Coordinates of N, CA and C in Angstrom, one line a residue:
M1 N 1.2 -1.5 0.0 CA 0.1 0.3 -0.1 C 0.8 1.3 0.1
D2 N 1.6 1.1 0.7 CA 2.7 2.2 1.3 C 3.3 2.8 -0.4
E3 N 3.5 1.6 -1.2 CA 4.2 2.1 -2.7 C 2.4 2.9 -4.0
A4 N 1.8 2.5 -3.5 CA 0.2 3.5 -3.7 C 0.5 5.4 -3.6
L5 N 1.2 5.5 -2.2 CA 0.5 6.7 -1.6 C 2.1 7.1 -1.4
A6 N 3.0 7.1 -2.7 CA 4.2 6.9 -2.5 C 4.5 8.5 -2.0
D7 N 3.3 9.2 -2.3 CA 3.8 10.5 -2.9 C 3.2 11.5 -1.6
I8 N 3.1 11.1 -1.1 CA 2.8 11.4 0.2 C 3.7 11.0 1.6
D9 N 4.0 12.1 1.4 CA 5.5 11.9 2.8 C 5.5 11.9 3.9
T10 N 4.9 11.2 4.9 CA 4.5 11.5 6.1 C 4.7 10.9 6.8
G11 N 4.9 9.9 6.5 CA 5.3 8.6 6.3 C 4.9 7.5 6.1
T12 N 3.8 6.4 7.0 CA 3.2 5.4 6.6 C 1.3 5.1 7.3
N13 N 0.9 4.9 6.0 CA 0.3 5.2 5.2 C -1.2 4.3 5.6
Q14 N -2.2 4.3 6.5 CA -3.3 3.9 6.3 C -5.1 3.8 6.1
I15 N -5.4 3.1 5.1 CA -7.0 3.9 4.2 C -7.9 3.1 5.5
M16 N -9.2 3.1 6.3 CA -9.6 3.2 7.1 C -11.0 3.0 6.9
V17 N -11.1 1.5 6.2 CA -13.0 1.2 5.8 C -13.4 1.1 7.0
D18 N -13.4 1.7 8.2 CA -14.2 1.4 9.2 C -14.4 2.8 10.1
K19 N -13.6 3.2 9.2 CA -13.8 5.1 10.0 C -15.2 5.6 8.9
I20 N -15.8 5.0 7.9 CA -16.0 5.6 7.2 C -17.9 6.7 7.2
M21 N -17.7 8.2 6.9 CA -18.3 8.9 7.3 C -19.0 10.3 6.4
T22 N -19.8 10.4 6.7 CA -20.4 12.1 5.6 C -19.4 12.7 6.2
V23 N -19.1 13.7 5.5 CA -17.8 15.4 5.4 C -18.8 15.9 4.5
K24 N -19.5 17.3 5.5 CA -20.4 18.4 4.1 C -18.3 18.6 2.7
R25 N -19.1 19.1 1.5 CA -18.0 19.4 0.9 C -16.7 20.7 1.8
D26 N -18.0 21.8 2.1 CA -17.0 22.6 2.3 C -15.9 22.7 3.5
K27 N -16.0 21.2 3.9 CA -15.2 20.8 5.0 C -14.2 20.1 4.5
L28 N -14.0 20.1 3.1 CA -13.1 19.0 2.4 C -11.9 19.7 1.9
G29 N -10.9 19.7 2.4 CA -9.2 20.2 2.0 C -9.1 20.2 -0.5
P30 N -7.8 20.6 0.2 CA -7.4 19.5 -1.3 C -7.3 18.4 -1.3
S31 N -7.3 17.6 -2.7 CA -6.5 16.3 -2.6 C -5.4 16.1 -2.8
F32 N -4.8 14.6 -1.8 CA -3.7 14.3 -2.5 C -3.2 13.4 -2.5
G33 N -2.2 13.3 -3.0 CA -1.4 11.7 -3.1 C -2.8 11.1 -3.7
R34 N -1.5 9.4 -4.7 CA -3.3 8.9 -5.1 C -3.4 7.5 -5.3
L35 N -3.7 6.4 -5.1 CA -4.0 5.3 -5.2 C -4.8 4.2 -7.2
D36 N -3.4 4.0 -7.3 CA -3.5 3.0 -8.4 C -5.1 2.3 -9.1
Q37 N -4.6 1.5 -9.2 CA -6.4 0.6 -9.8 C -6.0 -0.4 -9.1
D38 N -5.1 -1.3 -8.4 CA -5.5 -2.5 -8.1 C -6.1 -2.4 -6.6
L39 N -5.0 -1.7 -5.8 CA -6.0 -0.7 -5.2 C -7.1 0.1 -3.9
L40 N -7.4 0.7 -5.7 CA -8.8 1.5 -5.3 C -9.8 0.3 -5.3
I41 N -9.1 -0.8 -6.0 CA -10.4 -1.8 -6.3 C -10.3 -2.5 -5.0
E42 N -9.4 -2.5 -4.1 CA -9.1 -3.3 -2.7 C -10.2 -2.6 -1.7
V43 N -9.7 -0.8 -1.3 CA -10.4 -0.7 -0.7 C -12.2 -0.4 -0.9
E44 N -12.4 -0.6 -2.5 CA -13.9 -0.4 -2.8 C -14.5 -1.8 -2.4
R45 N -13.8 -3.2 -2.1 CA -14.2 -4.8 -1.7 C -14.4 -4.7 -0.6
S46 N -13.0 -3.7 0.3 CA -12.8 -4.0 1.4 C -14.5 -3.5 2.0
M47 N -15.0 -2.1 1.6 CA -15.9 -1.1 1.9 C -17.3 -1.7 1.9
A48 N -17.1 -2.6 1.3 CA -18.7 -3.0 1.3 C -18.9 -4.7 1.4
V49 N -17.8 -5.3 1.5 CA -18.0 -6.2 3.0 C -17.9 -5.0 4.9
F50 N -17.4 -4.3 4.7 CA -17.7 -4.4 5.2 C -19.0 -3.0 6.2
L51 N -20.4 -3.2 5.5 CA -20.5 -1.8 4.8 C -22.2 -3.6 4.6
G52 N -21.6 -4.4 4.7 CA -22.8 -5.7 5.1 C -23.1 -6.2 3.3
I53 N -22.4 -4.6 2.1 CA -23.5 -5.1 0.9 C -22.4 -6.5 0.2
A54 N -21.4 -7.1 0.7 CA -20.9 -8.3 0.0 C -20.2 -9.5 0.7
K55 N -20.3 -10.1 0.2 CA -19.5 -11.1 1.4 C -17.7 -11.7 0.9

């Protein structure tokens, strides 16, 4: 996962699918970092499992 987030130079990075929440658009800051397609698919699948949409 760290290779996909290599342009974020703040150290070890995590994606926490168990901390999903809504946020108002005006509270969002600029985007940072990038995910490659394989990691994004893995995150989407993990979120679906966590939310009970998939097994």
